[in-house]
PDB file of C-alpha atoms in Angstrom:
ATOM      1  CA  UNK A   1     -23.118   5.992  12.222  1.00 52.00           C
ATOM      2  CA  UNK A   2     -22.408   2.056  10.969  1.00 56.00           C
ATOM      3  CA  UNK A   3     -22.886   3.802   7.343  1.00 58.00           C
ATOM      4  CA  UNK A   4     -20.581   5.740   7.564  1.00 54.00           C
ATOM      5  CA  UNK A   5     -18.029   3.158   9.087  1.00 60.00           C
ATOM      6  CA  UNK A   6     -18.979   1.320   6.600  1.00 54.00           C
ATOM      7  CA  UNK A   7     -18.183   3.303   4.075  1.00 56.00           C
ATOM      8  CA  UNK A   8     -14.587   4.641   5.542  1.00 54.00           C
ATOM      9  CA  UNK A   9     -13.739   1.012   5.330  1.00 57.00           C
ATOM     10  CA  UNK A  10     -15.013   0.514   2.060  1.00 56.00           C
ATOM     11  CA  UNK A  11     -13.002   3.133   0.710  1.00 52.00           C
ATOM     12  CA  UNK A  12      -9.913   1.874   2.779  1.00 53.00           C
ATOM     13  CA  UNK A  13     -10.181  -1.098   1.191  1.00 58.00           C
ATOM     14  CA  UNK A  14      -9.965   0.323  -2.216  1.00 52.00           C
ATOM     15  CA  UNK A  15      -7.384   2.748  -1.966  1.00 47.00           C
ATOM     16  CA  UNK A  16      -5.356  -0.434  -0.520  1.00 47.00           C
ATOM     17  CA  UNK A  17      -6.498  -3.059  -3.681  1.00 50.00           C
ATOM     18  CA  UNK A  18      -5.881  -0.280  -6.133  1.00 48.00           C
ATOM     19  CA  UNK A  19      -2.221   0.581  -4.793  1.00 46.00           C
ATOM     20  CA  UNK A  20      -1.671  -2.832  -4.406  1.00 46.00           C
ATOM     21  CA  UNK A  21      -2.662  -3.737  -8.402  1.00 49.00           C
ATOM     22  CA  UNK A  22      -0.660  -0.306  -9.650  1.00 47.00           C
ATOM     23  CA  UNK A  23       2.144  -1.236  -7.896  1.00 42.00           C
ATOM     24  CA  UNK A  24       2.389  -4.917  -9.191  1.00 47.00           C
ATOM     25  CA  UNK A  25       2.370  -3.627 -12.922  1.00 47.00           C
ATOM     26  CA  UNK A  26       6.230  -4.490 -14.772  1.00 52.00           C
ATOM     27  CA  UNK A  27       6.836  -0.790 -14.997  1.00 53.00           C
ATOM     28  CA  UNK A  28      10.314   0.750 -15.007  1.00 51.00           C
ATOM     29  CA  UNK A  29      11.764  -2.421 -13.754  1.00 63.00           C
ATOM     30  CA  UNK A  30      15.176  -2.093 -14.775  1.00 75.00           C
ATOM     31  CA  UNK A  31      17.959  -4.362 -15.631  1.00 86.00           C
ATOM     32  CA  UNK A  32      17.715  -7.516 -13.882  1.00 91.00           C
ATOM     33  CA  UNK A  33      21.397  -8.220 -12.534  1.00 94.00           C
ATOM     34  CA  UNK A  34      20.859 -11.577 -11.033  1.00 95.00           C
ATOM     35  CA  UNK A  35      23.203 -14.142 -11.951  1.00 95.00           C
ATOM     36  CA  UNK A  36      21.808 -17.140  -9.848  1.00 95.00           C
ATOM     37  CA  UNK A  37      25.059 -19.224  -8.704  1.00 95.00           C
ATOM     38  CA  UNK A  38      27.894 -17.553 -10.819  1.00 95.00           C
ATOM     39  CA  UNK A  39      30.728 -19.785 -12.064  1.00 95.00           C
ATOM     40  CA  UNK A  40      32.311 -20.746  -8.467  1.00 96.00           C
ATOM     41  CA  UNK A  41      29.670 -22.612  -6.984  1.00 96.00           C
ATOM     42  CA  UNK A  42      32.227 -25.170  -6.841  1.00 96.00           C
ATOM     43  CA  UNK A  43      33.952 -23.001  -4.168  1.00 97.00           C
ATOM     44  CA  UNK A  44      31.432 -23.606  -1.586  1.00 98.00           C
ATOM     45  CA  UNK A  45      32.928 -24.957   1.527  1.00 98.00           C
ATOM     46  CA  UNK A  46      34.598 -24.226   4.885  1.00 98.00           C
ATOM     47  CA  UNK A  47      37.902 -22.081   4.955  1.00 98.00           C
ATOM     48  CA  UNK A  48      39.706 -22.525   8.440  1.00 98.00           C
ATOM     49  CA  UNK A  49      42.339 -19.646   8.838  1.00 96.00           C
ATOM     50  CA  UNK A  50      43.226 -20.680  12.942  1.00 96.00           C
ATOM     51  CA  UNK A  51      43.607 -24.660  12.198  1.00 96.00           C
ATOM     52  CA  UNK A  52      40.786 -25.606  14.604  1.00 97.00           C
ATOM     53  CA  UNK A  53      39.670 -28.483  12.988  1.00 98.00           C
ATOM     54  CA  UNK A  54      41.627 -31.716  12.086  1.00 98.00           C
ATOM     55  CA  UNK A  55      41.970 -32.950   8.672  1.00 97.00           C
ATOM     56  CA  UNK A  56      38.731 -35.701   9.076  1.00 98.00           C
ATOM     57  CA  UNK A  57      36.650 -33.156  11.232  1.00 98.00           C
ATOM     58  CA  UNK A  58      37.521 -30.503   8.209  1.00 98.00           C
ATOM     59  CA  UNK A  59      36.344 -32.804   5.326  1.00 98.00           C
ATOM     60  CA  UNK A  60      33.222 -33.961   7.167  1.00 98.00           C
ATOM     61  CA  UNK A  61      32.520 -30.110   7.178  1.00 98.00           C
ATOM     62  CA  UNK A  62      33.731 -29.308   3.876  1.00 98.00           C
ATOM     63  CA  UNK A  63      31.174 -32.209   2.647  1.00 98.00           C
ATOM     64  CA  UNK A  64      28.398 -31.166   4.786  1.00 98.00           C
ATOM     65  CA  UNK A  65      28.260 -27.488   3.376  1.00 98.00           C
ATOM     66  CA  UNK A  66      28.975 -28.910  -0.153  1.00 98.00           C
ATOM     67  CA  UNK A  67      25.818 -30.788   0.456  1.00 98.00           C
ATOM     68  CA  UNK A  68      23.766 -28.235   1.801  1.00 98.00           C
ATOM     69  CA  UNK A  69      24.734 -26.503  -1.371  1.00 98.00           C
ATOM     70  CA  UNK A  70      23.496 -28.667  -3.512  1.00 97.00           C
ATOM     71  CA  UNK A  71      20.106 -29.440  -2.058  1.00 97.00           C
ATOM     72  CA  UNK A  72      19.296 -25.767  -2.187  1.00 97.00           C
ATOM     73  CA  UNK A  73      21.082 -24.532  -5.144  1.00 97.00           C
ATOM     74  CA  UNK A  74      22.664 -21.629  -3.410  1.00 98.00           C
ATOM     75  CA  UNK A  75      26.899 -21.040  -2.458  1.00 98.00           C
ATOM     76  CA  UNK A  76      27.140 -21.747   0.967  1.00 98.00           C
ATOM     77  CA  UNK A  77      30.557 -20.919   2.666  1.00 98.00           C
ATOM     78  CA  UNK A  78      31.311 -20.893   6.271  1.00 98.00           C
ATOM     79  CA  UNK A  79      34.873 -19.163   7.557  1.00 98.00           C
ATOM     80  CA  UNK A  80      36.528 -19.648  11.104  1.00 97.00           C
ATOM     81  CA  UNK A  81      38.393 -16.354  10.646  1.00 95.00           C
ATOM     82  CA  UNK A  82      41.638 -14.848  12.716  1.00 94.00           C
ATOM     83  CA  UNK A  83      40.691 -10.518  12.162  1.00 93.00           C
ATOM     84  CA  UNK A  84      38.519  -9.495  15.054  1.00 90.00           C
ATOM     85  CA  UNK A  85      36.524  -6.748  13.254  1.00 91.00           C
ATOM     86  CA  UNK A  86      34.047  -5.925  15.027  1.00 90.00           C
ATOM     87  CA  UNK A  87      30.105  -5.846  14.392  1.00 88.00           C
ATOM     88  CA  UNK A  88      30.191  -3.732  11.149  1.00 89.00           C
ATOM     89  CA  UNK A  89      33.821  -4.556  10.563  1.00 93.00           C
ATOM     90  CA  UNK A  90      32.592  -8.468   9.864  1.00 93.00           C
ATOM     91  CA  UNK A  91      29.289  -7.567   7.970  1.00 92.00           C
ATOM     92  CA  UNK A  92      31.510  -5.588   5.832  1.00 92.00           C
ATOM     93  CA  UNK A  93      34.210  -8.121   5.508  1.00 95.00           C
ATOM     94  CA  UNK A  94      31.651 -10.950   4.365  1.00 95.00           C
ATOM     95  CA  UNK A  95      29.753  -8.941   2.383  1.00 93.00           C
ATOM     96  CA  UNK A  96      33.767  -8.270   0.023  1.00 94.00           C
ATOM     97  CA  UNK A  97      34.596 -11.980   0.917  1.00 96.00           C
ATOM     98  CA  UNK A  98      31.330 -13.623  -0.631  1.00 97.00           C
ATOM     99  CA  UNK A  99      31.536 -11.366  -3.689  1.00 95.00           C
ATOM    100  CA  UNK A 100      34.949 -11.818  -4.174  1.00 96.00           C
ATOM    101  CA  UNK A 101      34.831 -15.518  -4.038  1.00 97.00           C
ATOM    102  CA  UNK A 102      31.126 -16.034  -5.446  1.00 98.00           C
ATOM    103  CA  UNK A 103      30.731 -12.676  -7.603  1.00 96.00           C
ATOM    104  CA  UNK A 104      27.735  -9.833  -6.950  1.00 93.00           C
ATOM    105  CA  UNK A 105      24.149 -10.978  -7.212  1.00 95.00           C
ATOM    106  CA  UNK A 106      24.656 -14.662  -6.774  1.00 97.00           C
ATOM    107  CA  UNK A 107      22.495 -16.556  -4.573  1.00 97.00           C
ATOM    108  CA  UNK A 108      24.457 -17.641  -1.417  1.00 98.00           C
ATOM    109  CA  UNK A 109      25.236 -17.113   2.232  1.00 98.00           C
ATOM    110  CA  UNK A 110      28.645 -16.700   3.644  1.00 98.00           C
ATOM    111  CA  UNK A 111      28.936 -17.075   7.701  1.00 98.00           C
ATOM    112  CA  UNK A 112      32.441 -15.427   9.780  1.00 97.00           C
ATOM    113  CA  UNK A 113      33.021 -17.093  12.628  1.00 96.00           C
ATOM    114  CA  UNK A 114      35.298 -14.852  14.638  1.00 94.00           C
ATOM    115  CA  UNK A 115      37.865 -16.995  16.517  1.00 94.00           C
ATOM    116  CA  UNK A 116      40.364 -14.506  17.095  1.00 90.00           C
ATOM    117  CA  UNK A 117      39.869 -14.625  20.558  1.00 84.00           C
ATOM    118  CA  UNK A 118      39.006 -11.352  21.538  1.00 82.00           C
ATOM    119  CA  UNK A 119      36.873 -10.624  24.657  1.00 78.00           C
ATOM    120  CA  UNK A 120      34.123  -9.768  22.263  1.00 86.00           C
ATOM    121  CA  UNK A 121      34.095 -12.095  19.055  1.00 89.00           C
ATOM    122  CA  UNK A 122      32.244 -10.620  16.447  1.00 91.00           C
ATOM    123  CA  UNK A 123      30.265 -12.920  14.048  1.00 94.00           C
ATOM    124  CA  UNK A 124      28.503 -12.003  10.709  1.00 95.00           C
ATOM    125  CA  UNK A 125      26.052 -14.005   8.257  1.00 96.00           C
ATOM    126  CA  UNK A 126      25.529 -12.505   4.942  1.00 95.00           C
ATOM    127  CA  UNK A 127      23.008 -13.032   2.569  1.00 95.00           C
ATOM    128  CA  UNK A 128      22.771 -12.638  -1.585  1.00 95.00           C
ATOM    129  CA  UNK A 129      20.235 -12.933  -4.034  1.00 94.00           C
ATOM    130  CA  UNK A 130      17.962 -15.689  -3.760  1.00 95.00           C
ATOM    131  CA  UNK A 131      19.393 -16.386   0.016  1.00 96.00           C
ATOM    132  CA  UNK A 132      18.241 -12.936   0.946  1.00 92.00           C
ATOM    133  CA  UNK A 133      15.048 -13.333   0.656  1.00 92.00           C
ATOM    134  CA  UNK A 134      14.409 -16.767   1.748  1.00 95.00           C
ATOM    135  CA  UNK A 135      16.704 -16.067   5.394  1.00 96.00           C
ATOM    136  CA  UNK A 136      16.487 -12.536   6.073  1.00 91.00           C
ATOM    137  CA  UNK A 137      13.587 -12.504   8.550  1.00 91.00           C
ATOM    138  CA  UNK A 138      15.080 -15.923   9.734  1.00 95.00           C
ATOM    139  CA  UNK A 139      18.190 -14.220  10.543  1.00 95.00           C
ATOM    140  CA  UNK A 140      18.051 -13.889  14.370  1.00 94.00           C
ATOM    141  CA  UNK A 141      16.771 -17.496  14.741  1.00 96.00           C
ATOM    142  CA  UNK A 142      19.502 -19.025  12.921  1.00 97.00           C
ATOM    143  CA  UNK A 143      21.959 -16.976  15.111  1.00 95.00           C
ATOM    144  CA  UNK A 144      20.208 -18.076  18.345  1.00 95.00           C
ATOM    145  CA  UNK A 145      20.473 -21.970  17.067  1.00 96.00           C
ATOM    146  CA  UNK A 146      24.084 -21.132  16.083  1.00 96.00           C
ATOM    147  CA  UNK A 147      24.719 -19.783  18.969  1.00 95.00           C
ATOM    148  CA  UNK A 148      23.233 -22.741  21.731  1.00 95.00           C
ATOM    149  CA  UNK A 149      27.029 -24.746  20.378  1.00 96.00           C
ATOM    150  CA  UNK A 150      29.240 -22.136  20.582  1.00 94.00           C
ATOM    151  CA  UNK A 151      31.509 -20.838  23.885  1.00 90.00           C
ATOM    152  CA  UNK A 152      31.340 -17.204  24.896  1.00 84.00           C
ATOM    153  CA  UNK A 153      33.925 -15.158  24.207  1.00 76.00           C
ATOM    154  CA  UNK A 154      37.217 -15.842  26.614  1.00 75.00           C
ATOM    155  CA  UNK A 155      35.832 -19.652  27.025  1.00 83.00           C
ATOM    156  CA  UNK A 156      37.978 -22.488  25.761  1.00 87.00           C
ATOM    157  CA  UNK A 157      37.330 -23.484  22.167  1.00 90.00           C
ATOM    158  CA  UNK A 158      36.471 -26.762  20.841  1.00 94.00           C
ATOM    159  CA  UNK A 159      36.150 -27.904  17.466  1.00 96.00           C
ATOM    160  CA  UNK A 160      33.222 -30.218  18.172  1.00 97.00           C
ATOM    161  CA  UNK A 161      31.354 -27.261  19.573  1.00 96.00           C
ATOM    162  CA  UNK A 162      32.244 -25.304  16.380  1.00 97.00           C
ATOM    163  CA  UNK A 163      31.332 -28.763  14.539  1.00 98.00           C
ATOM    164  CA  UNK A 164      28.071 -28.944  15.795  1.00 98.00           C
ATOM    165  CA  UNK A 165      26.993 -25.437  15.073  1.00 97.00           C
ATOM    166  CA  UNK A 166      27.850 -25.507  11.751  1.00 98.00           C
ATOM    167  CA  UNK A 167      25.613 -28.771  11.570  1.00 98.00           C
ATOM    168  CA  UNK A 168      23.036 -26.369  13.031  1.00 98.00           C
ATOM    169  CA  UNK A 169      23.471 -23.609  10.509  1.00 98.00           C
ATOM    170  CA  UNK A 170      23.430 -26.110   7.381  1.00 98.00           C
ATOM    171  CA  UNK A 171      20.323 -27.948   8.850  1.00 98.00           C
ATOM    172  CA  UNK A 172      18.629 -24.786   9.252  1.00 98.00           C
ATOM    173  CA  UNK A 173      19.570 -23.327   5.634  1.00 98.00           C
ATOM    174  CA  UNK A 174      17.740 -26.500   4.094  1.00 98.00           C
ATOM    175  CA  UNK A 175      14.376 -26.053   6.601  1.00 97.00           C
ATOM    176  CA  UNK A 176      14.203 -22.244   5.925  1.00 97.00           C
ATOM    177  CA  UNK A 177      14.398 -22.904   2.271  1.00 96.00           C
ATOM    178  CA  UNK A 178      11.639 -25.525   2.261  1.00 95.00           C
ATOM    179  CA  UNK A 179       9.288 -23.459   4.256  1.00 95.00           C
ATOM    180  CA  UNK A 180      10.061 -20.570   1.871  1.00 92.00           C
ATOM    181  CA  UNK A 181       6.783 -18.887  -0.140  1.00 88.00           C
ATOM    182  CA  UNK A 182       7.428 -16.434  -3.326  1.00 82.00           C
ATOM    183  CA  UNK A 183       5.345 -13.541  -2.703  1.00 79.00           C
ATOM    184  CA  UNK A 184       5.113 -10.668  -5.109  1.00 68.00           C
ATOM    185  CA  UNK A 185       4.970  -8.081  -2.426  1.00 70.00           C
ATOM    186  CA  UNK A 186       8.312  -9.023  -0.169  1.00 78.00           C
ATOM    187  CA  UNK A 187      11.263  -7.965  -1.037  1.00 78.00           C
ATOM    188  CA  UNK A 188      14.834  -6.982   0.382  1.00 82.00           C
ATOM    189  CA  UNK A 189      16.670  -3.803   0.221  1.00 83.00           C
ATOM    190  CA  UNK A 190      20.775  -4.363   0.154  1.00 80.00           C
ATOM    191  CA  UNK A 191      21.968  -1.239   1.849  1.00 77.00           C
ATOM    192  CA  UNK A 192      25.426  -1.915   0.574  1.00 74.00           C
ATOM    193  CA  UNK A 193      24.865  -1.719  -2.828  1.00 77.00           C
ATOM    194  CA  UNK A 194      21.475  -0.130  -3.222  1.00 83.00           C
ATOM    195  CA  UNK A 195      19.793  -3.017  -4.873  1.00 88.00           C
ATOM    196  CA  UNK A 196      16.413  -4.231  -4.223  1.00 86.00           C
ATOM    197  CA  UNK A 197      15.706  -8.049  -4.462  1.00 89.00           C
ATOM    198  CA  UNK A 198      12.266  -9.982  -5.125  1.00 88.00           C
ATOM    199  CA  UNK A 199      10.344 -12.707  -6.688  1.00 85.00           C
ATOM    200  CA  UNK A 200       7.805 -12.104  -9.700  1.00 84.00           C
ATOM    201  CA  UNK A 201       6.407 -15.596 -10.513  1.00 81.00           C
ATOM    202  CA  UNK A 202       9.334 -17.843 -10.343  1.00 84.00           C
ATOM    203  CA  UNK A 203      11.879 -15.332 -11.499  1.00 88.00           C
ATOM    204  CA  UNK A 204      14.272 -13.602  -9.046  1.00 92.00           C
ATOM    205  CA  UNK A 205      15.162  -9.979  -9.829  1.00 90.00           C
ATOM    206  CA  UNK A 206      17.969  -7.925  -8.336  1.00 91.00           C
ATOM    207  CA  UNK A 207      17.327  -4.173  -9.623  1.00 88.00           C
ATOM    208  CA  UNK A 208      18.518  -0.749  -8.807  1.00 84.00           C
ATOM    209  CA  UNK A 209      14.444   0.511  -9.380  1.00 73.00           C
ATOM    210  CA  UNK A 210      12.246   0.100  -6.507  1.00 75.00           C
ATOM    211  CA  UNK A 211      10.695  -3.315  -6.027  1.00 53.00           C
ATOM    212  CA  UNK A 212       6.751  -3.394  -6.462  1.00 59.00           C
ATOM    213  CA  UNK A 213       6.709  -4.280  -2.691  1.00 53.00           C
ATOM    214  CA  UNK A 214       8.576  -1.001  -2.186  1.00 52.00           C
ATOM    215  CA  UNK A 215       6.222   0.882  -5.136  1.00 53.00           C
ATOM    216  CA  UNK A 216       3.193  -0.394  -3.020  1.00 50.00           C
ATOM    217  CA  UNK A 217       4.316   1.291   0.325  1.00 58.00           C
ATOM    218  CA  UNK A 218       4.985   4.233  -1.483  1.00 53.00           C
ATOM    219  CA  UNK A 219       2.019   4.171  -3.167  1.00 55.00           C
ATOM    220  CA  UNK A 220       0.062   3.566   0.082  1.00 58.00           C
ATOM    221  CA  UNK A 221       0.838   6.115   2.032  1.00 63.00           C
ATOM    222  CA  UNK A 222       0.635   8.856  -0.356  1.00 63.00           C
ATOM    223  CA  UNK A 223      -2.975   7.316  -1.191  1.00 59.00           C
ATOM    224  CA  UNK A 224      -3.980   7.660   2.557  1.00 62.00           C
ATOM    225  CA  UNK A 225      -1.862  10.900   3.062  1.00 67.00           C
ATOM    226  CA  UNK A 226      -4.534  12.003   0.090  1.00 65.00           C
ATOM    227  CA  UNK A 227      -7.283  10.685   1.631  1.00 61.00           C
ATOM    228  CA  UNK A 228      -6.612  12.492   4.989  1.00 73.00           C
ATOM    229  CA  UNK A 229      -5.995  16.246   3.201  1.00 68.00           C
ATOM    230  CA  UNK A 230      -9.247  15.712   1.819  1.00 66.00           C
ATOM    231  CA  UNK A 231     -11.082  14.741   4.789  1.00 65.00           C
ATOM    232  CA  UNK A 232      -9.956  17.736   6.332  1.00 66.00           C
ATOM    233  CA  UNK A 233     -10.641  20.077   3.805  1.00 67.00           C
ATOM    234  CA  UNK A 234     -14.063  18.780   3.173  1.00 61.00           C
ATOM    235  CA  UNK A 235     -14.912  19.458   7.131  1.00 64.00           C
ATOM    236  CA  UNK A 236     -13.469  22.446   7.507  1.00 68.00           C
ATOM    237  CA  UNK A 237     -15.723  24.048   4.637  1.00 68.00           C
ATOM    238  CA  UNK A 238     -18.470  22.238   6.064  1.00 66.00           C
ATOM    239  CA  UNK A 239     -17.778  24.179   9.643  1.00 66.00           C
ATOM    240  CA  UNK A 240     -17.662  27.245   7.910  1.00 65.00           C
ATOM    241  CA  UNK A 241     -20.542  27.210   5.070  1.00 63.00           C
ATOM    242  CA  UNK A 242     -23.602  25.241   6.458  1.00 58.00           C
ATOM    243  CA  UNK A 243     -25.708  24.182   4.227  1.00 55.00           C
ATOM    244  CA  UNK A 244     -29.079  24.826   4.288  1.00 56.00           C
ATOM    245  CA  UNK A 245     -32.571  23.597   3.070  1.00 58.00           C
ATOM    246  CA  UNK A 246     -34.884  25.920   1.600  1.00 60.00           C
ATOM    247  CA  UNK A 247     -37.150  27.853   4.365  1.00 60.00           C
ATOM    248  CA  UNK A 248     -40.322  26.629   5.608  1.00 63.00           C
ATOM    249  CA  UNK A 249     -42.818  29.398   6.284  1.00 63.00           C
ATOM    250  CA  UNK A 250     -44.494  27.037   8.619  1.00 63.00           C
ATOM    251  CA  UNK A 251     -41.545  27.137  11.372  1.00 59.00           C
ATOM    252  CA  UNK A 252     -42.115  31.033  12.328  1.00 60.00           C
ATOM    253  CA  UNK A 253     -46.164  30.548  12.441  1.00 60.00           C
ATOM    254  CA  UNK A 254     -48.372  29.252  15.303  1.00 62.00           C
ATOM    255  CA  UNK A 255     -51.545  27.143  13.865  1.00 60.00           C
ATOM    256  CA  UNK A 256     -53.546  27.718  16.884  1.00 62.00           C
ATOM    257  CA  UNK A 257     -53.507  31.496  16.333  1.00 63.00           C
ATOM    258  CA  UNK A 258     -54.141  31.301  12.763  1.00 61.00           C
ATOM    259  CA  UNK A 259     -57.490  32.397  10.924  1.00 62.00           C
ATOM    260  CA  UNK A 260     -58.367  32.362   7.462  1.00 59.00           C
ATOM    261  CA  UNK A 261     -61.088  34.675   5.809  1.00 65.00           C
ATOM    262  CA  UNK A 262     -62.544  33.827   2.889  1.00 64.00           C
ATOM    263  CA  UNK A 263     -64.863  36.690   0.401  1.00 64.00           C
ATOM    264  CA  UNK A 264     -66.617  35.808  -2.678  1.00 62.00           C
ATOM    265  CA  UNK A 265     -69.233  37.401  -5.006  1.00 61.00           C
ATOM    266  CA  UNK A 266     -72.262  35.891  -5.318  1.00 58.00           C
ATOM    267  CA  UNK A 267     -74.930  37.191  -8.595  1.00 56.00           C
ATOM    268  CA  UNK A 268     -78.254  37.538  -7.253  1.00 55.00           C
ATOM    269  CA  UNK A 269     -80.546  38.735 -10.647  1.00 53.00           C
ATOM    270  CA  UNK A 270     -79.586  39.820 -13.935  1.00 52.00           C
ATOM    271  CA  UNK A 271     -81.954  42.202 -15.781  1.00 53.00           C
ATOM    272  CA  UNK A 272     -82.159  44.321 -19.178  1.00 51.00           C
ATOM    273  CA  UNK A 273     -84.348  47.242 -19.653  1.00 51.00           C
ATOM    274  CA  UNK A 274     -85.383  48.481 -22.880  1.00 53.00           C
ATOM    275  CA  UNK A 275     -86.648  51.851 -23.829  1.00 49.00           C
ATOM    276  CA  UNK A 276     -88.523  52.872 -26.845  1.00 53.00           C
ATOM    277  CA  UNK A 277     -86.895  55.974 -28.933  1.00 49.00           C
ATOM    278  CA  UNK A 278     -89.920  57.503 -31.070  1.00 51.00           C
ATOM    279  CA  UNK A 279     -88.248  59.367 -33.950  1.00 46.00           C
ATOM    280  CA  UNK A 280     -89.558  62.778 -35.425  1.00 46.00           C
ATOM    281  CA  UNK A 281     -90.184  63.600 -38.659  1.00 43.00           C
ATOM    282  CA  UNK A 282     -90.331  67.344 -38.841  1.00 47.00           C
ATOM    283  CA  UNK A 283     -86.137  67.739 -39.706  1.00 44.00           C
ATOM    284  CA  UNK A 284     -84.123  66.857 -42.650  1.00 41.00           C
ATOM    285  CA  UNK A 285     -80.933  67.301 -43.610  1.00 37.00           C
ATOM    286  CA  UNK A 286     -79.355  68.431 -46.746  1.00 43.00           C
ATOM    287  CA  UNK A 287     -77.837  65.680 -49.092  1.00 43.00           C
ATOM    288  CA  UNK A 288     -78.982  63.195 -46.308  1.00 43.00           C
ATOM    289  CA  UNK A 289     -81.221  60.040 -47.171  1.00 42.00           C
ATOM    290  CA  UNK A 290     -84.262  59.365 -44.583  1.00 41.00           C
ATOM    291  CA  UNK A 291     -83.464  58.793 -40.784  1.00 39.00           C
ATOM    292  CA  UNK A 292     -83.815  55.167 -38.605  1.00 38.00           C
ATOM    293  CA  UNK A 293     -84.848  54.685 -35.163  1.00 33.00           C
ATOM    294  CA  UNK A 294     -81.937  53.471 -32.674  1.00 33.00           C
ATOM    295  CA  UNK A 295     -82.368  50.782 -30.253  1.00 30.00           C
ATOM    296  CA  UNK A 296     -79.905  50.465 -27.042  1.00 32.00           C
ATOM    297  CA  UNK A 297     -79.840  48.579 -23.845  1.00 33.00           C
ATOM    298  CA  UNK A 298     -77.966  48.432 -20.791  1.00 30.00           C
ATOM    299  CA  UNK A 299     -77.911  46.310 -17.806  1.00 31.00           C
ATOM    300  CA  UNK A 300     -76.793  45.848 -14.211  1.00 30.00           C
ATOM    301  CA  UNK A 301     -76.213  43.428 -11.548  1.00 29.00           C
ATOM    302  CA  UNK A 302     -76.264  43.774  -7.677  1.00 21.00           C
ATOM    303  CA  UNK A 303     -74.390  41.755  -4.922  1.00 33.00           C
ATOM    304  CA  UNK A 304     -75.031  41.258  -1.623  1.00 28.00           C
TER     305      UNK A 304
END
């Protein structure tokens, strides 16, 4: 029985390290439409459309995110918008905004702040290139920390509360970049635009093909899907043809009703007689020579 555990895992384990190299291999990856920071990275920023903030409080801001920018080489914009949108209203509207200011495939991230002051405010943080990987499974932590400075919806606003979220959000965009690891296997899938984004070595790709991460689910499950079929198929004709060693006489006999009789010949004596044949000389034959006596023998054994 551990055998044959043994071996299920064994074979597990290869199916899973042979997917895992196939799917790694450069093939059919496509044009790489990246474009790391664009031409606007000078654009990063805050934009405040409802005049919360001051002119000083707005150019500490502005000089924070600029900042934050630069230490992780992505466009970073933050917006204190007016339009209540809505949940996929806003993810829509920052996904046109970024790429309108910052251009497809960049690497940035672009949060809406909804201050329209709607019962429900609707918030979005969107996420390109580079930024997508690095903050995507991050995503619901950095809205929680955003989210500890912020009123509820129908509360009194205050710029210092919006202030000291933003110092949040920037603080946390340089930690989750630090603690970031390349890894050939993650990648992101943009829904919007179909694109998948990942790391191989230290270059980024954005690409319409699969990403190898993607390849090696793929490649996974059809592997195991495989591996099932043929487990089944192999004990099913094992339930219906048994197979058999040859048959052993021995099974359908009892020994202690068995008897063996054994006959043989055994030569007591072994003797010739001879017999004299006296020949006459009273015949001839015509054209014939003279005549020769004949000698034969025969002889005979006995058994008992």
């Amino acid at each position: 029985m551990g055998k044959k555990i043994f071996r299920g895992l064994l074979l597990l384990i290869v199916v899973f390290v042979l997917s895992a190299g196939i799917s790694s291999l450069p093939i059919a990856q496509g044009e790489n439409l990246h474009k790391g920071l664009g031409d606007n990275n000078a654009e990063s920023g805050i934009v405040d459309d409802v005049n919360l903030l001051n002119s000083s409080e707005f150019d500490e801001m502005e000089e924070l995110i600029k900042d934050t920018a630069e230490k992780t080489d992505l466009n970073v914009l933050v917006i204190l918008g007016d339009m209540h949108l809505g949940e996929e209203g806003a993810e829509e509207h920052s996904y046109k905004q970024y790429c309108g200011i910052f251009g497809e495939y960049t690497d940035g991230v672009l949060l809406y702040l909804d201050l329209a002051g709607k019962s429900t405010a609707s918030d979005a943080m969107y996420f390109s290139g580079k930024a997508d990987l690095m903050y995507q499974d991050r995503h619901d932590d950095m809205i929680d920390s955003l989210y500890i400075h912020l009123p509820k919806s129908g509360q009194t606003i205050h710029s210092l509360d919006f202030m000291d979220g933003i110092t949040t959000f920037c603080k946390d965009i340089e930690t989750y970049e630090k603690q970031y690891k390349s890894n050939i296997f993650k990648y992101e899938k943009n829904k919007i635009d179909k694109t998948y984004t990942y790391m191989r070595g230290d270059t980024l790709y954005i690409t319409k093909s699969k990403a190898p991460g993607a390849r090696f689910k793929v490649m996974l499950i059809a592997s195991l899907a495989g591996l099932i079929v043929a487990l089944v198929v192999y004990f099913s004709v094992k339930k219906h043809y048994l197979f058999k060693t040859s048959t052993n006489p021995s099974v359908y006999v009892s020994h202690g009703e068995t008897n063996f009789t054994e006959k043989s010949d055994t030569y007591i004596r072994t003797y010739t007689t001879r017999h004299r044949i006296q020949s006459s000389s009273g015949g001839s034959r015509g054209g014939g020579g003279g005549g020769g006596g004949v000698r034969s023998g025969s002889g005979c054994s006995r058994s008992r």
